[in-house]
Short mmCIF file of N, CA and C in Angstrom, two decimals:
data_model
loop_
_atom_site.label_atom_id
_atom_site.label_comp_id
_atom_site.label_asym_id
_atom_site.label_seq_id
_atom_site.Cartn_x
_atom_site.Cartn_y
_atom_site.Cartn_z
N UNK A 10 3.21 -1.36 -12.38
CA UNK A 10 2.90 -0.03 -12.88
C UNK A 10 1.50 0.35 -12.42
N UNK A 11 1.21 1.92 -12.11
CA UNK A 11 -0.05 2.34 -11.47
C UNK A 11 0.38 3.79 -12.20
N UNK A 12 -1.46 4.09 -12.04
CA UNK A 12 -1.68 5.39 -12.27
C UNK A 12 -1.20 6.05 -10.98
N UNK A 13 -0.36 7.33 -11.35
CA UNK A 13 -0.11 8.30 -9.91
C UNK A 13 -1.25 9.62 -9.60
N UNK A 14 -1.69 9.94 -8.36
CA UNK A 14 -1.87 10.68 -8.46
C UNK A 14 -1.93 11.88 -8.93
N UNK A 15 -1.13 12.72 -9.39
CA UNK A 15 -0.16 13.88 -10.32
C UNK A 15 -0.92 13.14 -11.43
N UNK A 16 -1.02 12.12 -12.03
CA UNK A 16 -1.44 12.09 -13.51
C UNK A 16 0.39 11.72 -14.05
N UNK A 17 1.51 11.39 -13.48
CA UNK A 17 2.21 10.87 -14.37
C UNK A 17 2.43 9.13 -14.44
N UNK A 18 1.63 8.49 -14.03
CA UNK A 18 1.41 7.43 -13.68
C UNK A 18 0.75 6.29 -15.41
N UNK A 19 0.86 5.19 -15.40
CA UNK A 19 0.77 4.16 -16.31
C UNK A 19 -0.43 3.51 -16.07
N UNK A 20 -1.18 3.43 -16.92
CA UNK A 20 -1.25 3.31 -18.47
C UNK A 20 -1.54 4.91 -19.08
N UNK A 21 -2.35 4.96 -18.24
CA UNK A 21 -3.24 6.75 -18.97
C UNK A 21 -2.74 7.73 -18.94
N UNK A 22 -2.15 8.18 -17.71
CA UNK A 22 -1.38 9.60 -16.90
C UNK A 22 -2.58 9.74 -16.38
N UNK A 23 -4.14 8.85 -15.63
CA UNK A 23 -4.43 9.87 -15.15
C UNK A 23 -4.75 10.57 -13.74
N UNK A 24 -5.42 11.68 -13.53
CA UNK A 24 -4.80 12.35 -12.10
C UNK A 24 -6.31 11.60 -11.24
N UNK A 25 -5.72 11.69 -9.67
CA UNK A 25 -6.34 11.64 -8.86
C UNK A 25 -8.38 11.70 -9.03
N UNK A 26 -8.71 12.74 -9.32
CA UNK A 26 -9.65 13.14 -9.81
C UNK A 26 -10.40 12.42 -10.87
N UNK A 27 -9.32 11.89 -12.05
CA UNK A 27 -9.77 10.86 -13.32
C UNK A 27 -10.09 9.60 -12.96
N UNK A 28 -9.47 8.94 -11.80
CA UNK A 28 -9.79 7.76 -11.07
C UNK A 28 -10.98 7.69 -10.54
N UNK A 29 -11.38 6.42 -10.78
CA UNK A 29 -12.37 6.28 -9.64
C UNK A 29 -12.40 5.67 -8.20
N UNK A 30 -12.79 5.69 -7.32
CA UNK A 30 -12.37 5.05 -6.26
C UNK A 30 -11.42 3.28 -6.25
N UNK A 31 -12.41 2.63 -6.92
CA UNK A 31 -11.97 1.37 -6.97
C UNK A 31 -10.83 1.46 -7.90
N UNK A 32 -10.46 1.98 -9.00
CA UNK A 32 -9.45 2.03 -8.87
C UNK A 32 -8.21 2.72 -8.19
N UNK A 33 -8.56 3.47 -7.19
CA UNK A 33 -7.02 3.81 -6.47
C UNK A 33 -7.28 3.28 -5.23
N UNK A 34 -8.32 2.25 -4.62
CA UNK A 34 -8.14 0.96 -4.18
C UNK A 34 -7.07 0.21 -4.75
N UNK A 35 -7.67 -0.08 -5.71
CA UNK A 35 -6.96 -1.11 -6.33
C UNK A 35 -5.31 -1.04 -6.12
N UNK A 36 -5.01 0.78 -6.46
CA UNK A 36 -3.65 0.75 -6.60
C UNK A 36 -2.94 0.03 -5.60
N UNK A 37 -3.22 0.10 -4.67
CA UNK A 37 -2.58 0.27 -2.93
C UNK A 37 -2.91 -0.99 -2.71
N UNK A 38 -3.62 -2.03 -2.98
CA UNK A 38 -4.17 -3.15 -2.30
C UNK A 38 -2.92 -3.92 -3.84
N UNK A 39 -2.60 -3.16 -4.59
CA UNK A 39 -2.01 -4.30 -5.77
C UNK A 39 -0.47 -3.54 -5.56
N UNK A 40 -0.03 -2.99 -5.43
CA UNK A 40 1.24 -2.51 -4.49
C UNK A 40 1.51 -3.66 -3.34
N UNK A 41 0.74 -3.59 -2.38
CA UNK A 41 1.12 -3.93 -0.91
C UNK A 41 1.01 -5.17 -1.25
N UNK A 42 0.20 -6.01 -2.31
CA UNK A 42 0.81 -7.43 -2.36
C UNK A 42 1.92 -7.91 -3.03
N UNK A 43 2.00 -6.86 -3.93
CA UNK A 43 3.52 -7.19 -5.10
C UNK A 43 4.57 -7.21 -3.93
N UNK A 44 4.78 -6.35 -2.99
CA UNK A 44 5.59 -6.25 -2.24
C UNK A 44 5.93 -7.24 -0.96
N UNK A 45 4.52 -7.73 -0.82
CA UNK A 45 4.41 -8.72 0.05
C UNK A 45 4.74 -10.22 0.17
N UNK A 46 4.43 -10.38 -1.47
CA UNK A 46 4.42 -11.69 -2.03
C UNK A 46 5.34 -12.88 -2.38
N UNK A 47 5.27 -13.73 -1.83
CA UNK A 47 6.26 -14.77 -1.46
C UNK A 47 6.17 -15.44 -2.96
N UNK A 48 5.19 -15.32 -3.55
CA UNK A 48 6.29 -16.41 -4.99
C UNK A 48 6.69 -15.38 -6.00
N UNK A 49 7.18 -14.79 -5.64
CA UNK A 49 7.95 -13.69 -6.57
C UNK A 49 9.56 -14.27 -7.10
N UNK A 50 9.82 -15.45 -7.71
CA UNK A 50 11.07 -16.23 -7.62
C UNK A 50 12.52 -14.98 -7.71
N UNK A 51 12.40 -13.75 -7.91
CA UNK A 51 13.22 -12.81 -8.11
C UNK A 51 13.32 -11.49 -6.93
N UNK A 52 12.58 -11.63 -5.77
CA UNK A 52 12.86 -11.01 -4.69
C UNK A 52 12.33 -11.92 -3.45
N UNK A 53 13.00 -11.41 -2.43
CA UNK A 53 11.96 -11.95 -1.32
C UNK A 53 10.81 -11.06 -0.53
N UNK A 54 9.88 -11.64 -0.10
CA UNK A 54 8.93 -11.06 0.37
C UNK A 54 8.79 -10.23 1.25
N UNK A 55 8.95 -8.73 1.29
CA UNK A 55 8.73 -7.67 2.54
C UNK A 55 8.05 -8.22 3.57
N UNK A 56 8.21 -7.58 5.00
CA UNK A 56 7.54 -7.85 6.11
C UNK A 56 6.43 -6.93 5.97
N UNK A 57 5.61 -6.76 6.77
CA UNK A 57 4.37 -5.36 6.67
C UNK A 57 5.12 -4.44 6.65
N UNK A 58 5.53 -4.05 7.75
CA UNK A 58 6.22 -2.70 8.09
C UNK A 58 7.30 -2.28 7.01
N UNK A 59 7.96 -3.12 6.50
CA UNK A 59 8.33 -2.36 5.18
C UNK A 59 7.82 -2.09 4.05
N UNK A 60 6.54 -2.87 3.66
CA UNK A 60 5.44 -2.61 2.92
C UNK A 60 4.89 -1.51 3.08
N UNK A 61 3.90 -1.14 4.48
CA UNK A 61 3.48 -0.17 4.78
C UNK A 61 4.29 1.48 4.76
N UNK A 62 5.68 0.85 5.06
CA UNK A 62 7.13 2.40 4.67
C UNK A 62 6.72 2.90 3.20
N UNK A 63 6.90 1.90 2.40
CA UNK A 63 6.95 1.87 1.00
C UNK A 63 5.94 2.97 1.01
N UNK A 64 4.61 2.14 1.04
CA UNK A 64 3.20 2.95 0.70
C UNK A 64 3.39 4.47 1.11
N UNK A 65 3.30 4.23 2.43
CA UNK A 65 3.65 5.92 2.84
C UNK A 65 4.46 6.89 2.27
N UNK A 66 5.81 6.30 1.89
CA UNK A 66 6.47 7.30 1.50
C UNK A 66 5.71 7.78 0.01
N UNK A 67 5.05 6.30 -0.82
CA UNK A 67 4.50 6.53 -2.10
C UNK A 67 3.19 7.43 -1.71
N UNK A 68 2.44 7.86 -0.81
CA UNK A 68 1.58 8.78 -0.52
C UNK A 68 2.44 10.20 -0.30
N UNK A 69 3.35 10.00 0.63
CA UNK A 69 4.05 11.54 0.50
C UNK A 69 4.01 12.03 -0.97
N UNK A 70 4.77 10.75 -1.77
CA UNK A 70 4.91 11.08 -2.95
C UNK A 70 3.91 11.90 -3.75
N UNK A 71 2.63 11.60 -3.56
CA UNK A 71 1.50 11.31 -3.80
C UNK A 71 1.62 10.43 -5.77
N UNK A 72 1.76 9.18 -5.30
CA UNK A 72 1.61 8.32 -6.17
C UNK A 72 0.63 7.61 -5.81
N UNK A 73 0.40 7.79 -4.60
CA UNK A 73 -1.20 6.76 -4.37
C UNK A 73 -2.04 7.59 -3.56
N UNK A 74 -3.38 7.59 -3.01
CA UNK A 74 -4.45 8.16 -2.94
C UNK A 74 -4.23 8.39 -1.20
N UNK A 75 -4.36 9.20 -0.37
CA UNK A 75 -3.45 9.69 0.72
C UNK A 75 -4.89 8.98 1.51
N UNK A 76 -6.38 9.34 1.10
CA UNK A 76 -7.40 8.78 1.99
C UNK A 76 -7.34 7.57 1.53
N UNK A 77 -7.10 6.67 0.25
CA UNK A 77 -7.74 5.44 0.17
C UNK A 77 -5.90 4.71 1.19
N UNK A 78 -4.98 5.11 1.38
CA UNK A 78 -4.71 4.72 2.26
C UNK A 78 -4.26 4.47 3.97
N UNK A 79 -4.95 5.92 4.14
CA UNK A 79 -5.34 5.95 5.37
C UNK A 79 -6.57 4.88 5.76
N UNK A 80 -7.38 4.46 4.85
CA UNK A 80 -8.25 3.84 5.53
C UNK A 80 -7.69 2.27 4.99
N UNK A 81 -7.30 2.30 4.51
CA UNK A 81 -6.40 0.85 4.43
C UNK A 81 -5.60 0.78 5.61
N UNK A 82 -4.97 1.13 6.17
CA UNK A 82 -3.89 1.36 7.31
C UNK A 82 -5.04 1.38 8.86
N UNK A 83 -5.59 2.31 8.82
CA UNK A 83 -6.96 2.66 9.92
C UNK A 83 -7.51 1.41 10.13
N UNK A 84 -8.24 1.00 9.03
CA UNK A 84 -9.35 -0.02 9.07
C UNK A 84 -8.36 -1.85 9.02
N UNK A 85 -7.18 -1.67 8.86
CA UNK A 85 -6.22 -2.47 8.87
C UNK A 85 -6.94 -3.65 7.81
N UNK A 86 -6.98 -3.27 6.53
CA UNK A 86 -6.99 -4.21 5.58
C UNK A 86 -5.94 -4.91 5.05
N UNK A 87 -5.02 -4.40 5.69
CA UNK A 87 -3.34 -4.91 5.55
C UNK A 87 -3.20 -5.92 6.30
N UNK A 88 -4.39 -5.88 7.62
CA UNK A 88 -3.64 -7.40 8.75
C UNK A 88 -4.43 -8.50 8.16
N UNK A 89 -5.47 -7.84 7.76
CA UNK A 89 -6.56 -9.33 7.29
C UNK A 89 -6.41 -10.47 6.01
N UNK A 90 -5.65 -9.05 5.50
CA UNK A 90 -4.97 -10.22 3.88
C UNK A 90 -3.73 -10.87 4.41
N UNK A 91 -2.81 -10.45 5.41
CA UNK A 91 -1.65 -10.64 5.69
C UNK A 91 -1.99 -12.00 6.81
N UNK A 92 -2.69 -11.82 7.68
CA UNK A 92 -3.37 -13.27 8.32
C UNK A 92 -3.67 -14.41 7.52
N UNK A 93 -4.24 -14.39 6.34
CA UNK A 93 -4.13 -15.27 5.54
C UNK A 93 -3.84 -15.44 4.50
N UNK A 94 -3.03 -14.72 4.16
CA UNK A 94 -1.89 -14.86 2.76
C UNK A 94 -0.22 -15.47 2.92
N UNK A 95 -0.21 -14.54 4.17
CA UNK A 95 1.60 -14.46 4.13
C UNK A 95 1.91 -14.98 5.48
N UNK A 96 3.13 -15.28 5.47
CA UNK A 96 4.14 -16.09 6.18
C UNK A 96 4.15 -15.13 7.72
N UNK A 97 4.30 -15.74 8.82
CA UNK A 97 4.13 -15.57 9.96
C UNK A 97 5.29 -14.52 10.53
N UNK A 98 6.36 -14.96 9.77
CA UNK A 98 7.81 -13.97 10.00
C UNK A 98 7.36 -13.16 9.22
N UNK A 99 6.21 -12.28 8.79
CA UNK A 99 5.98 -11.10 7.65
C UNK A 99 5.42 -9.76 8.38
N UNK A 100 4.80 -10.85 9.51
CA UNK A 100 3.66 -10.26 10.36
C UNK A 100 4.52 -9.58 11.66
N UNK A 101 4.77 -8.08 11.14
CA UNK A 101 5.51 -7.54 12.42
C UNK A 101 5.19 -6.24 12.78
N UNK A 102 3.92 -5.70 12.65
CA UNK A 102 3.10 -5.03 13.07
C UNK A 102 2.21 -4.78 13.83
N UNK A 103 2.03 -4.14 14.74
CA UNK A 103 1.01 -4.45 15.80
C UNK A 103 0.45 -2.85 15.87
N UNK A 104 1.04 -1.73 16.04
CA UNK A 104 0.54 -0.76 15.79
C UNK A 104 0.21 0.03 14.70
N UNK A 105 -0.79 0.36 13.87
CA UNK A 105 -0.28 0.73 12.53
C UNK A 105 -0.19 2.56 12.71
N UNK A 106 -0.14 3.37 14.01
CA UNK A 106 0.22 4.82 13.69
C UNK A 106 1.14 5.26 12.97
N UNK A 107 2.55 4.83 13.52
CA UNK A 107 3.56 5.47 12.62
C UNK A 107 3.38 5.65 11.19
N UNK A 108 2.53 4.42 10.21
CA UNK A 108 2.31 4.79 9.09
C UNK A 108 1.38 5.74 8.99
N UNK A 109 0.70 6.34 10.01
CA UNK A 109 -0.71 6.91 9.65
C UNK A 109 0.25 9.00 9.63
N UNK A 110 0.87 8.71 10.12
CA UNK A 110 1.33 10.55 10.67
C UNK A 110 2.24 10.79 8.91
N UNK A 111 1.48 12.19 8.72
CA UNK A 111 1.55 12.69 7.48
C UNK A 111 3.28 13.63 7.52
N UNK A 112 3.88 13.02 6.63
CA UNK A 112 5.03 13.40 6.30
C UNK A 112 5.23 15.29 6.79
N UNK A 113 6.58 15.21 7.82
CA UNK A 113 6.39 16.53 8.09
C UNK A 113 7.21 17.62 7.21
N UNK A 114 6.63 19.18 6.81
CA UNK A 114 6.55 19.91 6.10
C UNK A 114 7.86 20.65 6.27
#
C-alpha cells in the first residue's frame, strides 16, 4: 500500500503536493522491490522490464510521482539495486527509453 498521487492512496489519502520528496521516493523504490523480490514465498519475482511496465503504467495512473520516476529510470537506480540484489535472469534491460515516453493522449 502507498500514498497515490490524486490523494486516494493509503495510509492518509495524501496528494502529491502533501508528500514530501522522500517519501514519493520511497514509493517507487518500495514498489519496484516488492515486485522484484525473490523471497516473496507467494509469487515469483518480476524481471525489470516488467517491473519498470508496472511503474509506468502506475505513473500514467498517476499513483506515483511522474518526476521522482523519471529520474529513477534516467539515472537508472533500478540497474544498481538490481546488480546487487536480484537474480541474473531478472536483468533484461539494457535500454531504459521505452519506460521513459509519456503515455500517449
Amino acid at each position: 500500500h502507498h500514498e497515490k498521487m490524486d490523494g486516494t492512496g493509503f495510509p492518509r489519502g495524501l496528494t502529491r503536493e502533501q508528500m514530501s520528496i522522500p517519501a514519493r521516493m520511497m514509493a517507487v523504490a518500495d514498489i519496484f522491490e516488492a515486485l522484484t523480490a525473490a523471497d516473496r514465498p507467494y509469487k515469483q519475482p518480476m524481471k525489470i522490464s516488467q517491473a519498470l511496465s508496472i511503474l509506468r503504467n502506475m505513473r500514467d495512473s498517476n499513483h506515483i510521482d511522474p518526476d521522482v520516476f523519471e529520474l529513477f529510470v534516467r539515472r537508472r537506480v533500478w540497474e544498481e539495486y538490481a546488480r546487487q540484489e536480484l537474480r541474473p535472469e531478472q536483468l533484461d534491460v539494457e535500454d531504459p527509453a521505452p519506460y521513459l515516453v509519456p503515455k500517449a493522449s
